[in-house]
Amino acid sequence: MRIIRASSKDTLIEFAALRITRIIVATLEHNARFSLVLAGGSTPRPVYERLAEEPYVGAIDWERVYIFFGDERTVPPDHPDSNYGMAKAALFDHVPIP
């Protein structure tokens, strides 16, 4: 396990978005697709929002990214507790996922 210490929340968000982007881009150089499993809850939301912004959104070939959920609550997608609803608002509505 690798522990990352950041000087601020914003630094950690930037580090996570950069790391995720680099892994996706490197994987897609040698593979047809990349599977991304999203975590739920409120903690990952700022990272998803950052991935939906430049330079990250433009660096990723989103048409080759397959997204899965690591967990989901049994609530409608528009419910405030829905992890899908959170991911949709933070990421899906802003990236070219087919």
XYZ file of N, CA and C in Angstrom:
294
model
N 0.846 -1.162 0.000
C 0.000 0.000 0.000
C 0.900 1.237 0.000
N 0.435 2.251 -0.699
C 1.164 3.520 -0.769
C 0.296 4.602 -0.137
N 0.837 5.281 0.836
C 0.114 6.364 1.506
C 0.574 7.688 0.904
N -0.393 8.487 0.487
C -0.108 9.795 -0.096
C -0.479 10.861 0.930
N 0.450 11.747 1.204
C 0.172 12.875 2.096
C 0.201 14.137 1.252
N -0.828 14.926 1.397
C -0.924 16.169 0.626
C -1.041 17.344 1.583
N -0.590 18.482 1.128
C -0.614 19.678 1.972
C -2.005 20.294 2.076
N -2.893 19.914 1.148
C -4.255 20.450 1.182
C -5.196 19.510 0.435
N -6.470 19.723 0.629
C -7.484 18.939 -0.084
C -7.347 19.152 -1.590
N -7.142 20.397 -2.006
C -7.008 20.704 -3.435
C -5.798 20.005 -4.056
N -4.706 19.933 -3.315
C -3.514 19.246 -3.803
C -3.791 17.759 -3.982
N -4.505 17.171 -3.043
C -4.849 15.752 -3.133
C -5.790 15.482 -4.308
N -6.768 16.349 -4.509
C -7.700 16.205 -5.638
C -6.930 16.264 -6.956
N -6.035 17.226 -7.069
C -5.233 17.374 -8.290
C -4.348 16.150 -8.507
N -3.723 15.673 -7.444
C -2.877 14.483 -7.546
C -3.695 13.287 -8.024
N -4.867 13.078 -7.438
C -5.709 11.936 -7.807
C -6.164 12.027 -9.261
N -6.600 13.193 -9.687
C -7.054 13.365 -11.076
C -5.907 13.121 -12.055
N -4.735 13.629 -11.738
C -3.570 13.428 -12.601
C -3.186 11.956 -12.657
N -3.165 11.311 -11.514
C -2.784 9.882 -11.458
C -3.776 9.020 -12.234
N -5.065 9.244 -12.032
C -6.093 8.484 -12.751
C -5.945 8.700 -14.254
N -5.772 9.946 -14.654
C -5.628 10.261 -16.080
C -4.409 9.576 -16.676
N -3.285 9.646 -15.997
C -2.063 9.006 -16.511
C -2.237 7.498 -16.660
N -2.894 6.868 -15.694
C -3.111 5.419 -15.761
C -4.033 5.074 -16.928
N -5.108 5.838 -17.097
C -6.035 5.579 -18.207
C -5.324 5.744 -19.546
N -4.627 6.853 -19.723
C -3.946 7.135 -20.993
C -2.898 6.057 -21.287
N -2.105 5.684 -20.301
C -1.073 4.661 -20.503
C -1.690 3.311 -20.841
N -2.770 2.961 -20.184
C -3.437 1.683 -20.454
C -4.006 1.656 -21.859
N -4.609 2.762 -22.286
C -5.229 2.806 -23.613
C -4.204 2.809 -24.750
N -2.941 3.049 -24.438
C -1.897 2.939 -25.464
C -1.714 1.491 -25.917
N -2.069 0.545 -25.033
C -1.831 -0.872 -25.312
C -3.091 -1.730 -25.253
N -4.211 -1.132 -24.914
C -5.457 -1.881 -24.767
C -6.596 -1.140 -25.447
N -7.602 -1.890 -25.833
C -8.753 -1.304 -26.531
C -9.664 -0.527 -25.600
N -9.636 -0.878 -24.315
C -10.526 -0.186 -23.384
C -9.922 -0.150 -21.988
N -10.500 0.706 -21.162
C -10.091 0.833 -19.769
C -11.339 0.718 -18.916
N -11.286 -0.097 -17.877
C -12.411 -0.232 -16.950
C -12.128 0.606 -15.717
N -13.034 1.519 -15.424
C -12.903 2.416 -14.279
C -14.030 2.114 -13.304
N -13.673 1.743 -12.083
C -14.669 1.468 -11.054
C -14.745 2.692 -10.150
N -15.942 3.253 -10.046
C -16.139 4.458 -9.242
C -16.549 4.104 -7.823
N -16.011 4.853 -6.889
C -16.419 4.738 -5.494
C -17.624 5.637 -5.271
N -18.402 5.310 -4.274
C -19.568 6.122 -3.960
C -19.308 7.031 -2.772
N -20.347 7.695 -2.353
C -20.234 8.612 -1.237
C -19.804 9.995 -1.692
N -19.595 10.870 -0.743
C -19.259 12.255 -1.084
C -17.758 12.484 -1.264
N -16.925 11.619 -0.721
C -15.475 11.829 -0.768
C -14.911 11.917 -2.183
N -15.269 11.031 -3.123
C -14.653 11.105 -4.450
C -15.222 12.179 -5.375
N -16.322 12.807 -4.996
C -16.971 13.775 -5.887
C -16.025 14.850 -6.427
N -15.199 15.497 -5.597
C -14.304 16.533 -6.140
C -13.314 15.993 -7.174
N -12.909 14.743 -7.033
C -12.005 14.145 -8.023
C -12.749 13.941 -9.336
N -13.991 13.461 -9.276
C -14.793 13.284 -10.491
C -15.022 14.630 -11.175
N -15.287 15.657 -10.378
C -15.484 16.996 -10.950
C -14.211 17.488 -11.637
N -13.067 17.209 -11.036
C -11.791 17.645 -11.630
C -11.502 16.880 -12.915
N -11.830 15.592 -12.953
C -11.639 14.804 -14.173
C -12.483 15.340 -15.325
N -13.575 16.007 -14.993
C -14.481 16.554 -16.010
C -14.015 17.911 -16.533
N -12.868 18.382 -16.051
C -12.321 19.673 -16.471
C -11.014 19.468 -17.238
N -10.626 20.499 -17.978
C -9.324 20.469 -18.652
C -8.223 20.617 -17.607
N -7.094 20.001 -17.816
C -6.686 19.284 -19.017
C -7.104 17.817 -19.038
N -7.722 17.348 -17.971
C -8.000 15.919 -17.838
C -9.058 15.414 -18.811
N -10.169 16.113 -18.909
C -11.253 15.643 -19.777
C -10.783 15.485 -21.218
N -9.936 16.369 -21.691
C -9.455 16.306 -23.065
C -8.348 15.294 -23.291
N -7.695 14.868 -22.230
C -6.588 13.918 -22.357
C -7.065 12.468 -22.432
N -8.294 12.225 -21.997
C -8.822 10.860 -21.914
C -9.747 10.579 -23.089
N -9.576 9.420 -23.707
C -10.480 8.961 -24.766
C -11.665 8.276 -24.085
N -12.644 9.074 -23.699
C -13.770 8.587 -22.897
C -14.601 7.523 -23.609
N -14.567 7.484 -24.918
C -15.332 6.466 -25.647
C -14.776 5.065 -25.416
N -13.568 4.980 -24.891
C -12.942 3.684 -24.623
C -12.882 3.365 -23.137
N -13.532 4.190 -22.326
C -13.558 3.978 -20.879
C -14.901 3.360 -20.497
N -14.852 2.208 -19.863
C -16.047 1.514 -19.384
C -16.147 1.769 -17.887
N -17.277 2.311 -17.465
C -17.426 2.717 -16.074
C -18.348 1.760 -15.335
N -17.907 1.396 -14.132
C -18.662 0.510 -13.253
C -18.739 1.159 -11.877
N -19.700 0.731 -11.093
C -19.841 1.234 -9.731
C -19.391 0.179 -8.738
N -18.570 0.589 -7.787
C -18.133 -0.312 -6.733
C -19.227 -0.543 -5.710
N -20.118 0.407 -5.608
C -21.269 0.262 -4.720
C -22.362 1.224 -5.171
N -23.561 0.907 -4.820
C -24.698 1.785 -5.119
C -25.762 1.538 -4.068
N -26.484 2.554 -3.789
C -27.576 2.452 -2.826
C -28.863 2.132 -3.574
N -29.777 1.480 -2.892
C -31.052 1.118 -3.512
C -32.011 2.297 -3.391
N -31.731 3.302 -4.195
C -32.564 4.507 -4.246
C -32.671 4.921 -5.712
N -33.669 5.710 -6.071
C -33.769 6.185 -7.453
C -32.549 7.047 -7.824
N -32.212 7.111 -9.116
C -31.042 7.888 -9.553
C -31.085 9.366 -9.169
N -32.283 9.917 -9.005
C -32.388 11.337 -8.656
C -32.453 11.571 -7.144
N -32.323 10.516 -6.365
C -32.332 10.638 -4.906
C -30.992 11.229 -4.446
N -30.979 12.080 -3.424
C -29.725 12.692 -2.957
C -28.660 11.682 -2.513
N -29.077 10.473 -2.122
C -28.124 9.452 -1.685
C -27.615 8.567 -2.819
N -28.060 8.795 -4.037
C -27.669 7.951 -5.169
C -26.230 8.239 -5.597
N -25.404 7.207 -5.580
C -24.030 7.353 -6.075
C -24.028 7.601 -7.578
N -24.949 6.964 -8.296
C -25.070 7.217 -9.734
C -25.401 8.693 -9.972
N -26.365 9.211 -9.228
C -26.752 10.613 -9.381
C -25.586 11.558 -9.136
N -24.782 11.240 -8.116
C -23.604 12.059 -7.819
C -22.604 11.988 -8.965
N -22.319 10.774 -9.455
C -21.354 10.609 -10.548
C -21.858 11.256 -11.836
N -23.150 11.184 -12.073
C -23.734 11.804 -13.267
C -23.534 13.316 -13.228
N -23.864 13.923 -12.092
C -23.742 15.378 -11.962
C -22.282 15.836 -11.979
N -21.408 15.055 -11.361
C -20.004 15.456 -11.242
C -19.174 15.120 -12.472
N -19.521 14.017 -13.178
C -18.657 13.537 -14.255
C -19.400 13.252 -15.552
N -20.390 12.372 -15.514
C -21.036 11.893 -16.747
C -21.640 13.008 -17.592
N -22.218 14.007 -16.942
C -22.845 15.104 -17.691
C -21.825 16.000 -18.400
N -20.538 15.788 -18.114
C -19.506 16.700 -18.614
C -18.444 16.046 -19.494
N -18.521 14.727 -19.653
C -17.529 14.028 -20.478
C -18.239 13.260 -21.588
N -17.565 13.047 -22.716
C -18.205 12.378 -23.858
C -18.247 10.857 -23.731
N -18.993 10.375 -22.755
C -19.176 8.929 -22.593
C -20.335 8.513 -23.487
N -20.111 7.488 -24.338
C -21.198 7.077 -25.252
C -22.368 6.430 -24.513
